[in-house]
Amino acid sequence: MFQGARIAAATAGAFALISAGLPSSASAAATVLNCDTFVHNNDNYLGIASCSNPTGQTWRFRAVITCGWAPDVVGEWITLAPGGSGQSQGVCGRLGSGVGAVGVDERRV
């Protein structure tokens, strides 16, 4: 078997094993906070999550930044009282290729 075919087969098998253990419901990714995520306009190594709390409970969140060729990073935890808003950010390593994606990790306090 060619090496490319072996890699493709191994990747397909790993994907099947991983996806078999995942819930099929999209609600597993539901969020409570209202958040905007973006890469800084003048610095493509800086990922930012800006969130507000529309609920009657206190929540905390942090930015989760996927970096290109550098290790992924997370921002500081920010606690939001009901009706509050805040921002969390993280910087990718400069030897990498910058921010690939920005997500949010949120938890009820």
mmCIF file of N, CA and C in Angstrom:
data_model
loop_
_atom_site.group_PDB
_atom_site.id
_atom_site.type_symbol
_atom_site.label_atom_id
_atom_site.label_comp_id
_atom_site.label_asym_id
_atom_site.label_seq_id
_atom_site.Cartn_x
_atom_site.Cartn_y
_atom_site.Cartn_z
ATOM 1 N N MET A 1 0.851 -1.178 0.000
ATOM 2 C CA MET A 1 0.000 0.000 0.000
ATOM 3 C C MET A 1 0.894 1.237 0.000
ATOM 4 N N PHE A 2 0.530 2.241 -0.775
ATOM 5 C CA PHE A 2 1.306 3.480 -0.820
ATOM 6 C C PHE A 2 1.191 4.218 0.508
ATOM 7 N N GLN A 3 2.227 5.014 0.853
ATOM 8 C CA GLN A 3 2.226 5.731 2.119
ATOM 9 C C GLN A 3 1.055 6.701 2.216
ATOM 10 N N GLY A 4 0.738 7.422 1.137
ATOM 11 C CA GLY A 4 -0.391 8.359 1.152
ATOM 12 C C GLY A 4 -1.706 7.647 1.418
ATOM 13 N N ALA A 5 -1.861 6.458 0.848
ATOM 14 C CA ALA A 5 -3.087 5.681 1.055
ATOM 15 C C ALA A 5 -3.171 5.191 2.492
ATOM 16 N N ARG A 6 -2.012 4.793 3.074
ATOM 17 C CA ARG A 6 -1.999 4.352 4.475
ATOM 18 C C ARG A 6 -2.365 5.493 5.410
ATOM 19 N N ILE A 7 -1.842 6.677 5.148
ATOM 20 C CA ILE A 7 -2.152 7.839 5.980
ATOM 21 C C ILE A 7 -3.632 8.179 5.876
ATOM 22 N N ALA A 8 -4.170 8.161 4.659
ATOM 23 C CA ALA A 8 -5.590 8.455 4.469
ATOM 24 C C ALA A 8 -6.449 7.434 5.198
ATOM 25 N N ALA A 9 -6.080 6.149 5.132
ATOM 26 C CA ALA A 9 -6.854 5.106 5.804
ATOM 27 C C ALA A 9 -6.770 5.269 7.320
ATOM 28 N N ALA A 10 -5.591 5.581 7.835
ATOM 29 C CA ALA A 10 -5.434 5.775 9.276
ATOM 30 C C ALA A 10 -6.225 6.986 9.742
ATOM 31 N N THR A 11 -6.196 8.060 8.957
ATOM 32 C CA THR A 11 -6.946 9.261 9.305
ATOM 33 C C THR A 11 -8.439 8.980 9.313
ATOM 34 N N ALA A 12 -8.932 8.277 8.310
ATOM 35 C CA ALA A 12 -10.356 7.951 8.233
ATOM 36 C C ALA A 12 -10.759 7.075 9.414
ATOM 37 N N GLY A 13 -9.922 6.113 9.767
ATOM 38 C CA GLY A 13 -10.222 5.242 10.906
ATOM 39 C C GLY A 13 -10.243 6.010 12.213
ATOM 40 N N ALA A 14 -9.285 6.908 12.400
ATOM 41 C CA ALA A 14 -9.244 7.715 13.621
ATOM 42 C C ALA A 14 -10.462 8.621 13.701
ATOM 43 N N PHE A 15 -10.865 9.202 12.575
ATOM 44 C CA PHE A 15 -12.042 10.065 12.562
ATOM 45 C C PHE A 15 -13.287 9.272 12.940
ATOM 46 N N ALA A 16 -13.412 8.060 12.425
ATOM 47 C CA ALA A 16 -14.578 7.230 12.738
ATOM 48 C C ALA A 16 -14.619 6.892 14.223
ATOM 49 N N LEU A 17 -13.464 6.579 14.816
ATOM 50 C CA LEU A 17 -13.418 6.274 16.239
ATOM 51 C C LEU A 17 -13.760 7.492 17.089
ATOM 52 N N ILE A 18 -13.230 8.640 16.718
ATOM 53 C CA ILE A 18 -13.491 9.856 17.481
ATOM 54 C C ILE A 18 -14.953 10.261 17.364
ATOM 55 N N SER A 19 -15.497 10.265 16.145
ATOM 56 C CA SER A 19 -16.865 10.723 15.980
ATOM 57 C C SER A 19 -17.875 9.747 16.562
ATOM 58 N N ALA A 20 -17.512 8.488 16.748
ATOM 59 C CA ALA A 20 -18.440 7.528 17.337
ATOM 60 C C ALA A 20 -18.733 7.880 18.796
ATOM 61 N N GLY A 21 -17.790 8.523 19.478
ATOM 62 C CA GLY A 21 -17.987 8.865 20.874
ATOM 63 C C GLY A 21 -18.603 10.229 21.098
ATOM 64 N N LEU A 22 -18.860 10.988 20.038
ATOM 65 C CA LEU A 22 -19.408 12.331 20.190
ATOM 66 C C LEU A 22 -20.926 12.310 20.168
ATOM 67 N N PRO A 23 -21.568 13.210 20.940
ATOM 68 C CA PRO A 23 -23.021 13.279 20.889
ATOM 69 C C PRO A 23 -23.468 13.777 19.523
ATOM 70 N N SER A 24 -24.607 13.281 19.062
ATOM 71 C CA SER A 24 -25.094 13.681 17.747
ATOM 72 C C SER A 24 -25.891 14.969 17.796
ATOM 73 N N SER A 25 -26.197 15.462 18.978
ATOM 74 C CA SER A 25 -26.993 16.674 19.121
ATOM 75 C C SER A 25 -26.129 17.916 18.973
ATOM 76 N N ALA A 26 -26.629 18.910 18.278
ATOM 77 C CA ALA A 26 -25.905 20.170 18.126
ATOM 78 C C ALA A 26 -25.984 21.005 19.394
ATOM 79 N N SER A 27 -26.841 20.654 20.334
ATOM 80 C CA SER A 27 -27.003 21.442 21.549
ATOM 81 C C SER A 27 -25.784 21.350 22.463
ATOM 82 N N ALA A 28 -24.876 20.409 22.216
ATOM 83 C CA ALA A 28 -23.673 20.294 23.026
ATOM 84 C C ALA A 28 -22.809 21.541 22.889
ATOM 85 N N ALA A 29 -22.960 22.292 21.806
ATOM 86 C CA ALA A 29 -22.162 23.489 21.581
ATOM 87 C C ALA A 29 -22.957 24.765 21.853
ATOM 88 N N ALA A 30 -24.112 24.657 22.483
ATOM 89 C CA ALA A 30 -24.940 25.831 22.744
ATOM 90 C C ALA A 30 -24.233 26.781 23.702
ATOM 91 N N THR A 31 -24.389 28.072 23.476
ATOM 92 C CA THR A 31 -23.781 29.078 24.329
ATOM 93 C C THR A 31 -24.870 29.904 25.005
ATOM 94 N N VAL A 32 -24.534 30.495 26.129
ATOM 95 C CA VAL A 32 -25.459 31.328 26.889
ATOM 96 C C VAL A 32 -25.099 32.802 26.721
ATOM 97 N N LEU A 33 -23.812 33.112 26.748
ATOM 98 C CA LEU A 33 -23.362 34.491 26.630
ATOM 99 C C LEU A 33 -23.471 34.970 25.181
ATOM 100 N N ASN A 34 -23.617 36.271 25.010
ATOM 101 C CA ASN A 34 -23.588 36.871 23.671
ATOM 102 C C ASN A 34 -22.155 37.311 23.403
ATOM 103 N N CYS A 35 -21.487 36.644 22.466
ATOM 104 C CA CYS A 35 -20.065 36.906 22.242
ATOM 105 C C CYS A 35 -19.757 37.226 20.788
ATOM 106 N N ASP A 36 -18.775 38.089 20.614
ATOM 107 C CA ASP A 36 -18.166 38.357 19.313
ATOM 108 C C ASP A 36 -16.711 37.947 19.443
ATOM 109 N N THR A 37 -16.210 37.215 18.468
ATOM 110 C CA THR A 37 -14.803 36.821 18.474
ATOM 111 C C THR A 37 -14.145 37.361 17.215
ATOM 112 N N PHE A 38 -12.912 37.781 17.357
ATOM 113 C CA PHE A 38 -12.230 38.366 16.210
ATOM 114 C C PHE A 38 -10.728 38.390 16.422
ATOM 115 N N VAL A 39 -10.016 38.634 15.340
ATOM 116 C CA VAL A 39 -8.567 38.828 15.358
ATOM 117 C C VAL A 39 -8.334 40.332 15.321
ATOM 118 N N HIS A 40 -7.411 40.813 16.135
ATOM 119 C CA HIS A 40 -7.120 42.249 16.192
ATOM 120 C C HIS A 40 -6.788 42.786 14.806
ATOM 121 N N ASN A 41 -7.283 43.956 14.508
ATOM 122 C CA ASN A 41 -7.116 44.562 13.186
ATOM 123 C C ASN A 41 -5.652 44.791 12.802
ATOM 124 N N ASN A 42 -4.817 45.173 13.760
ATOM 125 C CA ASN A 42 -3.422 45.504 13.464
ATOM 126 C C ASN A 42 -2.415 44.430 13.897
ATOM 127 N N ASP A 43 -2.902 43.346 14.501
ATOM 128 C CA ASP A 43 -2.003 42.305 15.007
ATOM 129 C C ASP A 43 -2.663 40.942 14.818
ATOM 130 N N ASN A 44 -2.288 40.230 13.774
ATOM 131 C CA ASN A 44 -2.952 38.947 13.493
ATOM 132 C C ASN A 44 -2.486 37.820 14.414
ATOM 133 N N TYR A 45 -1.732 38.127 15.452
ATOM 134 C CA TYR A 45 -1.355 37.157 16.469
ATOM 135 C C TYR A 45 -2.211 37.295 17.725
ATOM 136 N N LEU A 46 -3.090 38.296 17.770
ATOM 137 C CA LEU A 46 -3.928 38.592 18.936
ATOM 138 C C LEU A 46 -5.383 38.227 18.655
ATOM 139 N N GLY A 47 -5.915 37.238 19.409
ATOM 140 C CA GLY A 47 -7.309 36.835 19.294
ATOM 141 C C GLY A 47 -8.099 37.386 20.469
ATOM 142 N N ILE A 48 -9.329 37.836 20.215
ATOM 143 C CA ILE A 48 -10.127 38.513 21.232
ATOM 144 C C ILE A 48 -11.547 37.947 21.248
ATOM 145 N N ALA A 49 -12.099 37.773 22.447
ATOM 146 C CA ALA A 49 -13.508 37.417 22.631
ATOM 147 C C ALA A 49 -14.127 38.502 23.514
ATOM 148 N N SER A 50 -15.181 39.114 23.024
ATOM 149 C CA SER A 50 -15.903 40.156 23.755
ATOM 150 C C SER A 50 -17.316 39.638 24.003
ATOM 151 N N CYS A 51 -17.712 39.522 25.292
ATOM 152 C CA CYS A 51 -18.986 38.892 25.630
ATOM 153 C C CYS A 51 -19.815 39.758 26.565
ATOM 154 N N SER A 52 -21.124 39.569 26.494
ATOM 155 C CA SER A 52 -22.055 40.179 27.445
ATOM 156 C C SER A 52 -22.951 39.085 28.006
ATOM 157 N N ASN A 53 -23.465 39.323 29.218
ATOM 158 C CA ASN A 53 -24.260 38.332 29.927
ATOM 159 C C ASN A 53 -25.719 38.775 29.984
ATOM 160 N N PRO A 54 -26.584 38.179 29.155
ATOM 161 C CA PRO A 54 -27.989 38.562 29.143
ATOM 162 C C PRO A 54 -28.830 37.820 30.186
ATOM 163 N N THR A 55 -28.201 36.960 30.987
ATOM 164 C CA THR A 55 -28.947 36.121 31.928
ATOM 165 C C THR A 55 -29.053 36.770 33.302
ATOM 166 N N GLY A 56 -29.754 36.123 34.187
ATOM 167 C CA GLY A 56 -29.879 36.569 35.576
ATOM 168 C C GLY A 56 -28.893 35.874 36.488
ATOM 169 N N GLN A 57 -27.904 35.157 35.926
ATOM 170 C CA GLN A 57 -26.897 34.440 36.706
ATOM 171 C C GLN A 57 -25.504 34.932 36.341
ATOM 172 N N THR A 58 -24.563 34.749 37.258
ATOM 173 C CA THR A 58 -23.173 35.126 36.993
ATOM 174 C C THR A 58 -22.494 34.022 36.185
ATOM 175 N N TRP A 59 -21.775 34.423 35.138
ATOM 176 C CA TRP A 59 -21.036 33.516 34.272
ATOM 177 C C TRP A 59 -19.602 33.990 34.157
ATOM 178 N N ARG A 60 -18.711 33.077 33.776
ATOM 179 C CA ARG A 60 -17.336 33.459 33.456
ATOM 180 C C ARG A 60 -16.996 32.869 32.099
ATOM 181 N N PHE A 61 -16.047 33.501 31.423
ATOM 182 C CA PHE A 61 -15.644 33.032 30.098
ATOM 183 C C PHE A 61 -14.182 33.361 29.869
ATOM 184 N N ARG A 62 -13.629 32.738 28.845
ATOM 185 C CA ARG A 62 -12.275 33.064 28.393
ATOM 186 C C ARG A 62 -12.186 32.806 26.896
ATOM 187 N N ALA A 63 -11.298 33.527 26.253
ATOM 188 C CA ALA A 63 -11.043 33.321 24.823
ATOM 189 C C ALA A 63 -10.212 32.053 24.656
ATOM 190 N N VAL A 64 -10.510 31.285 23.629
ATOM 191 C CA VAL A 64 -9.752 30.085 23.279
ATOM 192 C C VAL A 64 -9.251 30.312 21.860
ATOM 193 N N ILE A 65 -7.937 30.488 21.730
ATOM 194 C CA ILE A 65 -7.358 30.875 20.453
ATOM 195 C C ILE A 65 -6.608 29.701 19.832
ATOM 196 N N THR A 66 -6.993 29.368 18.605
ATOM 197 C CA THR A 66 -6.302 28.349 17.821
ATOM 198 C C THR A 66 -5.239 29.062 17.002
ATOM 199 N N CYS A 67 -3.993 28.692 17.253
ATOM 200 C CA CYS A 67 -2.877 29.334 16.565
ATOM 201 C C CYS A 67 -2.411 28.441 15.419
ATOM 202 N N GLY A 68 -1.927 29.055 14.358
ATOM 203 C CA GLY A 68 -1.482 28.306 13.190
ATOM 204 C C GLY A 68 -0.391 27.307 13.507
ATOM 205 N N TRP A 69 0.865 27.715 13.475
ATOM 206 C CA TRP A 69 1.985 26.802 13.685
ATOM 207 C C TRP A 69 2.502 26.830 15.113
ATOM 208 N N ALA A 70 1.943 27.657 15.967
ATOM 209 C CA ALA A 70 2.362 27.749 17.370
ATOM 210 C C ALA A 70 1.319 27.033 18.241
ATOM 211 N N PRO A 71 1.657 26.734 19.498
ATOM 212 C CA PRO A 71 0.672 26.109 20.395
ATOM 213 C C PRO A 71 -0.541 27.026 20.607
ATOM 214 N N ASP A 72 -1.714 26.413 20.765
ATOM 215 C CA ASP A 72 -2.932 27.170 21.028
ATOM 216 C C ASP A 72 -2.841 27.824 22.404
ATOM 217 N N VAL A 73 -3.588 28.904 22.611
ATOM 218 C CA VAL A 73 -3.562 29.636 23.875
ATOM 219 C C VAL A 73 -4.982 29.948 24.338
ATOM 220 N N VAL A 74 -5.102 30.267 25.636
ATOM 221 C CA VAL A 74 -6.377 30.711 26.197
ATOM 222 C C VAL A 74 -6.151 32.028 26.917
ATOM 223 N N GLY A 75 -7.194 32.861 26.957
ATOM 224 C CA GLY A 75 -7.115 34.135 27.648
ATOM 225 C C GLY A 75 -7.473 33.992 29.122
ATOM 226 N N GLU A 76 -7.421 35.095 29.824
ATOM 227 C CA GLU A 76 -7.785 35.131 31.243
ATOM 228 C C GLU A 76 -9.280 34.891 31.413
ATOM 229 N N TRP A 77 -9.660 34.275 32.540
ATOM 230 C CA TRP A 77 -11.077 34.123 32.866
ATOM 231 C C TRP A 77 -11.641 35.490 33.228
ATOM 232 N N ILE A 78 -12.794 35.812 32.667
ATOM 233 C CA ILE A 78 -13.495 37.060 32.953
ATOM 234 C C ILE A 78 -14.850 36.695 33.549
ATOM 235 N N THR A 79 -15.174 37.262 34.714
ATOM 236 C CA THR A 79 -16.448 36.994 35.369
ATOM 237 C C THR A 79 -17.426 38.108 35.027
ATOM 238 N N LEU A 80 -18.629 37.690 34.590
ATOM 239 C CA LEU A 80 -19.662 38.655 34.208
ATOM 240 C C LEU A 80 -20.885 38.495 35.099
ATOM 241 N N ALA A 81 -21.228 39.559 35.807
ATOM 242 C CA ALA A 81 -22.469 39.600 36.579
ATOM 243 C C ALA A 81 -23.623 39.720 35.584
ATOM 244 N N PRO A 82 -24.854 39.477 36.022
ATOM 245 C CA PRO A 82 -25.995 39.648 35.118
ATOM 246 C C PRO A 82 -25.981 41.040 34.473
ATOM 247 N N GLY A 83 -26.112 41.070 33.153
ATOM 248 C CA GLY A 83 -26.094 42.330 32.413
ATOM 249 C C GLY A 83 -24.710 42.886 32.139
ATOM 250 N N GLY A 84 -23.658 42.234 32.656
ATOM 251 C CA GLY A 84 -22.295 42.731 32.489
ATOM 252 C C GLY A 84 -21.682 42.336 31.161
ATOM 253 N N SER A 85 -20.544 42.961 30.853
ATOM 254 C CA SER A 85 -19.808 42.629 29.642
ATOM 255 C C SER A 85 -18.316 42.723 29.910
ATOM 256 N N GLY A 86 -17.516 42.063 29.074
ATOM 257 C CA GLY A 86 -16.074 42.078 29.241
ATOM 258 C C GLY A 86 -15.375 41.476 28.047
ATOM 259 N N GLN A 87 -14.043 41.435 28.156
ATOM 260 C CA GLN A 87 -13.223 40.983 27.039
ATOM 261 C C GLN A 87 -12.085 40.124 27.557
ATOM 262 N N SER A 88 -11.788 39.035 26.838
ATOM 263 C CA SER A 88 -10.661 38.166 27.129
ATOM 264 C C SER A 88 -9.860 38.029 25.843
ATOM 265 N N GLN A 89 -8.540 37.938 25.969
ATOM 266 C CA GLN A 89 -7.702 37.858 24.775
ATOM 267 C C GLN A 89 -6.486 36.993 25.019
ATOM 268 N N GLY A 90 -5.893 36.523 23.933
ATOM 269 C CA GLY A 90 -4.685 35.725 24.003
ATOM 270 C C GLY A 90 -3.816 35.993 22.787
ATOM 271 N N VAL A 91 -2.516 35.790 22.955
ATOM 272 C CA VAL A 91 -1.555 36.067 21.885
ATOM 273 C C VAL A 91 -0.860 34.769 21.472
ATOM 274 N N CYS A 92 -0.865 34.499 20.176
ATOM 275 C CA CYS A 92 -0.161 33.342 19.622
ATOM 276 C C CYS A 92 1.338 33.622 19.580
ATOM 277 N N GLY A 93 2.125 32.562 19.629
ATOM 278 C CA GLY A 93 3.568 32.696 19.535
ATOM 279 C C GLY A 93 3.988 33.336 18.218
ATOM 280 N N ARG A 94 4.972 34.208 18.265
ATOM 281 C CA ARG A 94 5.410 34.968 17.088
ATOM 282 C C ARG A 94 6.104 34.121 16.032
ATOM 283 N N LEU A 95 6.565 32.931 16.399
ATOM 284 C CA LEU A 95 7.201 32.074 15.406
ATOM 285 C C LEU A 95 6.171 31.313 14.584
ATOM 286 N N GLY A 96 4.897 31.413 14.964
ATOM 287 C CA GLY A 96 3.822 30.731 14.246
ATOM 288 C C GLY A 96 3.277 31.575 13.119
ATOM 289 N N SER A 97 2.092 31.199 12.660
ATOM 290 C CA SER A 97 1.477 31.899 11.525
ATOM 291 C C SER A 97 0.304 32.784 11.928
ATOM 292 N N GLY A 98 0.117 32.999 13.226
ATOM 293 C CA GLY A 98 -0.956 33.879 13.685
ATOM 294 C C GLY A 98 -2.209 33.119 14.094
ATOM 295 N N VAL A 99 -3.269 33.872 14.378
ATOM 296 C CA VAL A 99 -4.537 33.309 14.845
ATOM 297 C C VAL A 99 -5.252 32.613 13.692
ATOM 298 N N GLY A 100 -5.681 31.379 13.943
ATOM 299 C CA GLY A 100 -6.466 30.643 12.962
ATOM 300 C C GLY A 100 -7.948 30.731 13.271
ATOM 301 N N ALA A 101 -8.299 30.763 14.570
ATOM 302 C CA ALA A 101 -9.694 30.847 14.990
ATOM 303 C C ALA A 101 -9.752 31.304 16.439
ATOM 304 N N VAL A 102 -10.891 31.909 16.804
ATOM 305 C CA VAL A 102 -11.114 32.334 18.184
ATOM 306 C C VAL A 102 -12.463 31.766 18.636
ATOM 307 N N GLY A 103 -12.465 31.094 19.779
ATOM 308 C CA GLY A 103 -13.687 30.550 20.354
ATOM 309 C C GLY A 103 -13.844 31.042 21.767
ATOM 310 N N VAL A 104 -14.896 30.567 22.446
ATOM 311 C CA VAL A 104 -15.188 30.988 23.814
ATOM 312 C C VAL A 104 -15.463 29.762 24.674
ATOM 313 N N ASP A 105 -14.850 29.735 25.847
ATOM 314 C CA ASP A 105 -15.120 28.720 26.873
ATOM 315 C C ASP A 105 -15.910 29.441 27.959
ATOM 316 N N GLU A 106 -17.164 29.048 28.191
ATOM 317 C CA GLU A 106 -17.987 29.739 29.179
ATOM 318 C C GLU A 106 -18.487 28.749 30.232
ATOM 319 N N ARG A 107 -18.597 29.235 31.466
ATOM 320 C CA ARG A 107 -19.030 28.403 32.596
ATOM 321 C C ARG A 107 -19.873 29.227 33.551
ATOM 322 N N ARG A 108 -20.876 28.594 34.132
ATOM 323 C CA ARG A 108 -21.680 29.266 35.150
ATOM 324 C C ARG A 108 -20.902 29.274 36.455
ATOM 325 N N VAL A 109 -20.950 30.369 37.179
ATOM 326 C CA VAL A 109 -20.206 30.496 38.433
ATOM 327 C C VAL A 109 -21.036 29.949 39.562
#
